[in-house]
């Protein structure tokens, strides 16, 4: 029983992580779409690999601060933009 509870809580943690990463990607995508850009162009102009963006989109990659900082500068938004929650607005 304890093993099942542990496995269940681990699955919940993984799903929560994926949702948080997907929310970050959604914020990035909103900025990208607003400027009429593609992942390919953003990748070329920022040096962030397109595969990194794809893994982020699929919830497999948690972007490091340096990548968020690059994107924030690229889109001319404060890096805190990526940390804001819907409730925090």
mmCIF file of N, CA and C in Angstrom:
data_model
loop_
_atom_site.group_PDB
_atom_site.id
_atom_site.type_symbol
_atom_site.label_atom_id
_atom_site.label_comp_id
_atom_site.label_asym_id
_atom_site.label_seq_id
_atom_site.Cartn_x
_atom_site.Cartn_y
_atom_site.Cartn_z
ATOM 1 N N UNK A 1 0.824 -1.201 0.000
ATOM 2 C CA UNK A 1 0.000 0.000 0.000
ATOM 3 C C UNK A 1 0.867 1.264 0.000
ATOM 4 N N UNK A 2 1.905 1.277 0.813
ATOM 5 C CA UNK A 2 2.787 2.442 0.872
ATOM 6 C C UNK A 2 3.447 2.669 -0.480
ATOM 7 N N UNK A 3 3.841 1.597 -1.146
ATOM 8 C CA UNK A 3 4.460 1.709 -2.464
ATOM 9 C C UNK A 3 3.496 2.327 -3.466
ATOM 10 N N UNK A 4 2.234 1.919 -3.412
ATOM 11 C CA UNK A 4 1.240 2.479 -4.325
ATOM 12 C C UNK A 4 1.030 3.965 -4.066
ATOM 13 N N UNK A 5 0.991 4.358 -2.816
ATOM 14 C CA UNK A 5 0.821 5.771 -2.473
ATOM 15 C C UNK A 5 2.017 6.567 -2.973
ATOM 16 N N UNK A 6 3.218 6.022 -2.784
ATOM 17 C CA UNK A 6 4.429 6.693 -3.255
ATOM 18 C C UNK A 6 4.402 6.840 -4.778
ATOM 19 N N UNK A 7 4.058 5.765 -5.484
ATOM 20 C CA UNK A 7 4.009 5.810 -6.935
ATOM 21 C C UNK A 7 2.964 6.808 -7.420
ATOM 22 N N UNK A 8 1.824 6.827 -6.746
ATOM 23 C CA UNK A 8 0.762 7.764 -7.113
ATOM 24 C C UNK A 8 1.222 9.202 -6.899
ATOM 25 N N UNK A 9 1.851 9.479 -5.776
ATOM 26 C CA UNK A 9 2.310 10.842 -5.500
ATOM 27 C C UNK A 9 3.420 11.242 -6.468
ATOM 28 N N UNK A 10 4.242 10.271 -6.871
ATOM 29 C CA UNK A 10 5.283 10.539 -7.860
ATOM 30 C C UNK A 10 4.657 10.888 -9.213
ATOM 31 N N UNK A 11 3.622 10.173 -9.599
ATOM 32 C CA UNK A 11 2.921 10.471 -10.853
ATOM 33 C C UNK A 11 2.286 11.855 -10.819
ATOM 34 N N UNK A 12 1.725 12.218 -9.689
ATOM 35 C CA UNK A 12 1.124 13.550 -9.546
ATOM 36 C C UNK A 12 2.201 14.629 -9.683
ATOM 37 N N UNK A 13 3.356 14.408 -9.061
ATOM 38 C CA UNK A 13 4.458 15.370 -9.140
ATOM 39 C C UNK A 13 4.945 15.522 -10.581
ATOM 40 N N UNK A 14 5.066 14.423 -11.290
ATOM 41 C CA UNK A 14 5.507 14.465 -12.694
ATOM 42 C C UNK A 14 4.497 15.230 -13.542
ATOM 43 N N UNK A 15 3.220 14.963 -13.328
ATOM 44 C CA UNK A 15 2.176 15.651 -14.099
ATOM 45 C C UNK A 15 2.168 17.143 -13.781
ATOM 46 N N UNK A 16 2.361 17.495 -12.527
ATOM 47 C CA UNK A 16 2.411 18.906 -12.131
ATOM 48 C C UNK A 16 3.593 19.591 -12.815
ATOM 49 N N UNK A 17 4.754 18.918 -12.824
ATOM 50 C CA UNK A 17 5.939 19.455 -13.491
ATOM 51 C C UNK A 17 5.643 19.701 -14.967
ATOM 52 N N UNK A 18 5.068 18.710 -15.626
ATOM 53 C CA UNK A 18 4.761 18.853 -17.060
ATOM 54 C C UNK A 18 3.811 20.015 -17.319
ATOM 55 N N UNK A 19 2.811 20.166 -16.474
ATOM 56 C CA UNK A 19 1.860 21.268 -16.645
ATOM 57 C C UNK A 19 2.534 22.621 -16.467
ATOM 58 N N UNK A 20 3.430 22.722 -15.481
ATOM 59 C CA UNK A 20 4.145 23.980 -15.267
ATOM 60 C C UNK A 20 5.017 24.320 -16.464
ATOM 61 N N UNK A 21 5.707 23.305 -16.995
ATOM 62 C CA UNK A 21 6.557 23.529 -18.165
ATOM 63 C C UNK A 21 5.706 23.916 -19.363
ATOM 64 N N UNK A 22 4.588 23.252 -19.549
ATOM 65 C CA UNK A 22 3.700 23.586 -20.665
ATOM 66 C C UNK A 22 3.149 25.002 -20.521
ATOM 67 N N UNK A 23 2.881 25.439 -19.297
ATOM 68 C CA UNK A 23 2.418 26.808 -19.083
ATOM 69 C C UNK A 23 3.499 27.810 -19.466
ATOM 70 N N UNK A 24 4.752 27.495 -19.151
ATOM 71 C CA UNK A 24 5.853 28.363 -19.556
ATOM 72 C C UNK A 24 5.937 28.427 -21.086
ATOM 73 N N UNK A 25 5.795 27.276 -21.721
ATOM 74 C CA UNK A 25 5.838 27.243 -23.177
ATOM 75 C C UNK A 25 4.686 28.064 -23.758
ATOM 76 N N UNK A 26 3.516 27.964 -23.151
ATOM 77 C CA UNK A 26 2.362 28.724 -23.641
ATOM 78 C C UNK A 26 2.635 30.228 -23.579
ATOM 79 N N UNK A 27 3.314 30.671 -22.533
ATOM 80 C CA UNK A 27 3.662 32.088 -22.430
ATOM 81 C C UNK A 27 4.641 32.478 -23.540
ATOM 82 N N UNK A 28 5.622 31.611 -23.757
ATOM 83 C CA UNK A 28 6.578 31.842 -24.849
ATOM 84 C C UNK A 28 5.827 31.881 -26.191
ATOM 85 N N UNK A 29 4.953 30.901 -26.414
ATOM 86 C CA UNK A 29 4.227 30.807 -27.681
ATOM 87 C C UNK A 29 3.359 32.036 -27.916
ATOM 88 N N UNK A 30 2.791 32.569 -26.865
ATOM 89 C CA UNK A 30 1.972 33.776 -26.988
ATOM 90 C C UNK A 30 2.821 34.947 -27.488
ATOM 91 N N UNK A 31 4.019 35.084 -26.919
ATOM 92 C CA UNK A 31 4.931 36.139 -27.360
ATOM 93 C C UNK A 31 5.368 35.905 -28.809
ATOM 94 N N UNK A 32 5.696 34.656 -29.116
ATOM 95 C CA UNK A 32 6.150 34.291 -30.462
ATOM 96 C C UNK A 32 5.067 34.585 -31.497
ATOM 97 N N UNK A 33 3.850 34.158 -31.194
ATOM 98 C CA UNK A 33 2.742 34.344 -32.136
ATOM 99 C C UNK A 33 2.388 35.817 -32.308
ATOM 100 N N UNK A 34 2.473 36.576 -31.230
ATOM 101 C CA UNK A 34 2.166 38.009 -31.284
ATOM 102 C C UNK A 34 3.095 38.727 -32.266
ATOM 103 N N UNK A 35 4.335 38.232 -32.355
ATOM 104 C CA UNK A 35 5.313 38.832 -33.272
ATOM 105 C C UNK A 35 5.324 38.150 -34.640
ATOM 106 N N UNK A 36 4.485 37.120 -34.815
ATOM 107 C CA UNK A 36 4.410 36.429 -36.099
ATOM 108 C C UNK A 36 5.653 35.612 -36.422
ATOM 109 N N UNK A 37 6.267 35.044 -35.402
ATOM 110 C CA UNK A 37 7.495 34.276 -35.575
ATOM 111 C C UNK A 37 7.234 32.776 -35.524
ATOM 112 N N UNK A 38 8.223 32.015 -35.921
ATOM 113 C CA UNK A 38 8.177 30.555 -35.808
ATOM 114 C C UNK A 38 9.231 30.111 -34.806
ATOM 115 N N UNK A 39 9.094 28.881 -34.312
ATOM 116 C CA UNK A 39 10.128 28.334 -33.429
ATOM 117 C C UNK A 39 11.478 28.324 -34.135
ATOM 118 N N UNK A 40 11.464 28.016 -35.425
ATOM 119 C CA UNK A 40 12.710 27.975 -36.185
ATOM 120 C C UNK A 40 13.408 29.333 -36.158
ATOM 121 N N UNK A 41 12.663 30.387 -36.415
ATOM 122 C CA UNK A 41 13.267 31.728 -36.435
ATOM 123 C C UNK A 41 13.759 32.131 -35.053
ATOM 124 N N UNK A 42 12.957 31.860 -34.026
ATOM 125 C CA UNK A 42 13.380 32.180 -32.664
ATOM 126 C C UNK A 42 14.667 31.419 -32.340
ATOM 127 N N UNK A 43 14.707 30.162 -32.745
ATOM 128 C CA UNK A 43 15.887 29.339 -32.511
ATOM 129 C C UNK A 43 17.113 29.934 -33.198
ATOM 130 N N UNK A 44 16.964 30.301 -34.444
ATOM 131 C CA UNK A 44 18.073 30.870 -35.208
ATOM 132 C C UNK A 44 18.569 32.187 -34.601
ATOM 133 N N UNK A 45 17.652 32.998 -34.105
ATOM 134 C CA UNK A 45 18.018 34.329 -33.627
ATOM 135 C C UNK A 45 18.451 34.353 -32.160
ATOM 136 N N UNK A 46 18.119 33.303 -31.417
ATOM 137 C CA UNK A 46 18.495 33.284 -29.992
ATOM 138 C C UNK A 46 19.571 32.258 -29.673
ATOM 139 N N UNK A 47 19.741 31.280 -30.549
ATOM 140 C CA UNK A 47 20.694 30.215 -30.269
ATOM 141 C C UNK A 47 20.113 29.093 -29.423
ATOM 142 N N UNK A 48 18.842 29.201 -29.081
ATOM 143 C CA UNK A 48 18.167 28.128 -28.342
ATOM 144 C C UNK A 48 17.728 27.090 -29.361
ATOM 145 N N UNK A 49 18.175 25.861 -29.175
ATOM 146 C CA UNK A 49 17.872 24.813 -30.147
ATOM 147 C C UNK A 49 16.372 24.620 -30.324
ATOM 148 N N UNK A 50 15.965 24.371 -31.558
ATOM 149 C CA UNK A 50 14.552 24.107 -31.832
ATOM 150 C C UNK A 50 14.097 22.858 -31.089
ATOM 151 N N UNK A 51 14.976 21.867 -30.968
ATOM 152 C CA UNK A 51 14.629 20.652 -30.220
ATOM 153 C C UNK A 51 14.378 20.957 -28.748
ATOM 154 N N UNK A 52 15.087 21.945 -28.220
ATOM 155 C CA UNK A 52 14.859 22.369 -26.833
ATOM 156 C C UNK A 52 13.461 22.955 -26.702
ATOM 157 N N UNK A 53 13.077 23.781 -27.653
ATOM 158 C CA UNK A 53 11.737 24.368 -27.631
ATOM 159 C C UNK A 53 10.670 23.279 -27.758
ATOM 160 N N UNK A 54 10.925 22.281 -28.596
ATOM 161 C CA UNK A 54 9.977 21.176 -28.769
ATOM 162 C C UNK A 54 9.835 20.364 -27.489
ATOM 163 N N UNK A 55 10.961 20.102 -26.823
ATOM 164 C CA UNK A 55 10.901 19.357 -25.565
ATOM 165 C C UNK A 55 10.172 20.170 -24.503
ATOM 166 N N UNK A 56 10.356 21.471 -24.532
ATOM 167 C CA UNK A 56 9.658 22.359 -23.612
ATOM 168 C C UNK A 56 8.162 22.288 -23.892
ATOM 169 N N UNK A 57 7.799 22.348 -25.163
ATOM 170 C CA UNK A 57 6.388 22.280 -25.567
ATOM 171 C C UNK A 57 5.725 20.994 -25.088
ATOM 172 N N UNK A 58 6.463 19.893 -25.139
ATOM 173 C CA UNK A 58 5.933 18.587 -24.746
ATOM 174 C C UNK A 58 6.058 18.302 -23.251
ATOM 175 N N UNK A 59 6.542 19.261 -22.489
ATOM 176 C CA UNK A 59 6.647 19.096 -21.047
ATOM 177 C C UNK A 59 7.792 18.204 -20.610
ATOM 178 N N UNK A 60 8.782 18.025 -21.474
ATOM 179 C CA UNK A 60 9.908 17.141 -21.154
ATOM 180 C C UNK A 60 11.142 17.900 -20.694
ATOM 181 N N UNK A 61 11.146 19.192 -20.868
ATOM 182 C CA UNK A 61 12.323 20.003 -20.585
ATOM 183 C C UNK A 61 11.921 21.179 -19.716
ATOM 184 N N UNK A 62 12.615 21.353 -18.622
ATOM 185 C CA UNK A 62 12.379 22.501 -17.762
ATOM 186 C C UNK A 62 13.405 23.563 -18.137
ATOM 187 N N UNK A 63 12.975 24.664 -18.720
ATOM 188 C CA UNK A 63 13.935 25.659 -19.183
ATOM 189 C C UNK A 63 14.749 26.239 -18.036
ATOM 190 N N UNK A 64 16.021 26.333 -18.265
ATOM 191 C CA UNK A 64 16.915 26.921 -17.275
ATOM 192 C C UNK A 64 16.788 28.436 -17.336
ATOM 193 N N UNK A 65 17.190 29.076 -16.248
ATOM 194 C CA UNK A 65 17.057 30.525 -16.148
ATOM 195 C C UNK A 65 17.753 31.240 -17.295
ATOM 196 N N UNK A 66 18.915 30.756 -17.705
ATOM 197 C CA UNK A 66 19.635 31.445 -18.776
ATOM 198 C C UNK A 66 18.837 31.462 -20.079
ATOM 199 N N UNK A 67 18.090 30.389 -20.350
ATOM 200 C CA UNK A 67 17.254 30.338 -21.554
ATOM 201 C C UNK A 67 16.071 31.301 -21.435
ATOM 202 N N UNK A 68 15.474 31.334 -20.239
ATOM 203 C CA UNK A 68 14.362 32.269 -20.025
ATOM 204 C C UNK A 68 14.843 33.714 -20.150
ATOM 205 N N UNK A 69 16.039 33.971 -19.666
ATOM 206 C CA UNK A 69 16.601 35.316 -19.759
ATOM 207 C C UNK A 69 16.840 35.704 -21.225
ATOM 208 N N UNK A 70 17.354 34.778 -22.009
ATOM 209 C CA UNK A 70 17.554 35.022 -23.447
ATOM 210 C C UNK A 70 16.214 35.353 -24.113
ATOM 211 N N UNK A 71 15.185 34.553 -23.811
ATOM 212 C CA UNK A 71 13.870 34.792 -24.414
ATOM 213 C C UNK A 71 13.265 36.105 -23.939
ATOM 214 N N UNK A 72 13.436 36.418 -22.662
ATOM 215 C CA UNK A 72 12.904 37.672 -22.131
ATOM 216 C C UNK A 72 13.541 38.866 -22.850
ATOM 217 N N UNK A 73 14.855 38.815 -23.030
ATOM 218 C CA UNK A 73 15.533 39.902 -23.740
ATOM 219 C C UNK A 73 15.088 39.953 -25.201
ATOM 220 N N UNK A 74 14.975 38.804 -25.815
ATOM 221 C CA UNK A 74 14.578 38.720 -27.223
ATOM 222 C C UNK A 74 13.199 39.328 -27.445
ATOM 223 N N UNK A 75 12.264 39.039 -26.538
ATOM 224 C CA UNK A 75 10.896 39.537 -26.685
ATOM 225 C C UNK A 75 10.656 40.846 -25.932
ATOM 226 N N UNK A 76 11.718 41.360 -25.307
ATOM 227 C CA UNK A 76 11.640 42.631 -24.582
ATOM 228 C C UNK A 76 10.567 42.615 -23.489
ATOM 229 N N UNK A 77 10.618 41.553 -22.675
ATOM 230 C CA UNK A 77 9.743 41.449 -21.505
ATOM 231 C C UNK A 77 10.627 41.160 -20.294
ATOM 232 N N UNK A 78 10.163 41.490 -19.095
ATOM 233 C CA UNK A 78 10.950 41.122 -17.922
ATOM 234 C C UNK A 78 10.954 39.604 -17.752
ATOM 235 N N UNK A 79 12.033 39.059 -17.261
ATOM 236 C CA UNK A 79 12.121 37.610 -17.094
ATOM 237 C C UNK A 79 11.030 37.113 -16.142
ATOM 238 N N UNK A 80 10.558 37.968 -15.277
ATOM 239 C CA UNK A 80 9.480 37.608 -14.353
ATOM 240 C C UNK A 80 8.194 37.255 -15.079
ATOM 241 N N UNK A 81 8.066 37.694 -16.316
ATOM 242 C CA UNK A 81 6.888 37.365 -17.122
ATOM 243 C C UNK A 81 6.642 35.861 -17.129
ATOM 244 N N UNK A 82 7.722 35.084 -17.198
ATOM 245 C CA UNK A 82 7.586 33.636 -17.259
ATOM 246 C C UNK A 82 7.209 33.030 -15.922
ATOM 247 N N UNK A 83 7.427 33.762 -14.828
ATOM 248 C CA UNK A 83 7.124 33.234 -13.497
ATOM 249 C C UNK A 83 5.717 33.618 -13.038
ATOM 250 N N UNK A 84 5.103 34.598 -13.675
ATOM 251 C CA UNK A 84 3.778 35.043 -13.270
ATOM 252 C C UNK A 84 2.747 33.951 -13.479
ATOM 253 N N UNK A 85 1.804 33.889 -12.556
ATOM 254 C CA UNK A 85 0.686 32.957 -12.695
ATOM 255 C C UNK A 85 -0.547 33.755 -13.046
ATOM 256 N N UNK A 86 -1.549 33.056 -13.531
ATOM 257 C CA UNK A 86 -2.814 33.720 -13.875
ATOM 258 C C UNK A 86 -3.430 34.380 -12.652
ATOM 259 N N UNK A 87 -3.313 33.701 -11.485
ATOM 260 C CA UNK A 87 -3.874 34.261 -10.256
ATOM 261 C C UNK A 87 -3.118 35.485 -9.807
ATOM 262 N N UNK A 88 -1.812 35.569 -10.183
ATOM 263 C CA UNK A 88 -0.956 36.668 -9.731
ATOM 264 C C UNK A 88 -1.153 37.950 -10.499
ATOM 265 N N UNK A 89 -1.983 37.934 -11.508
ATOM 266 C CA UNK A 89 -2.184 39.148 -12.319
ATOM 267 C C UNK A 89 -3.315 39.955 -11.808
#
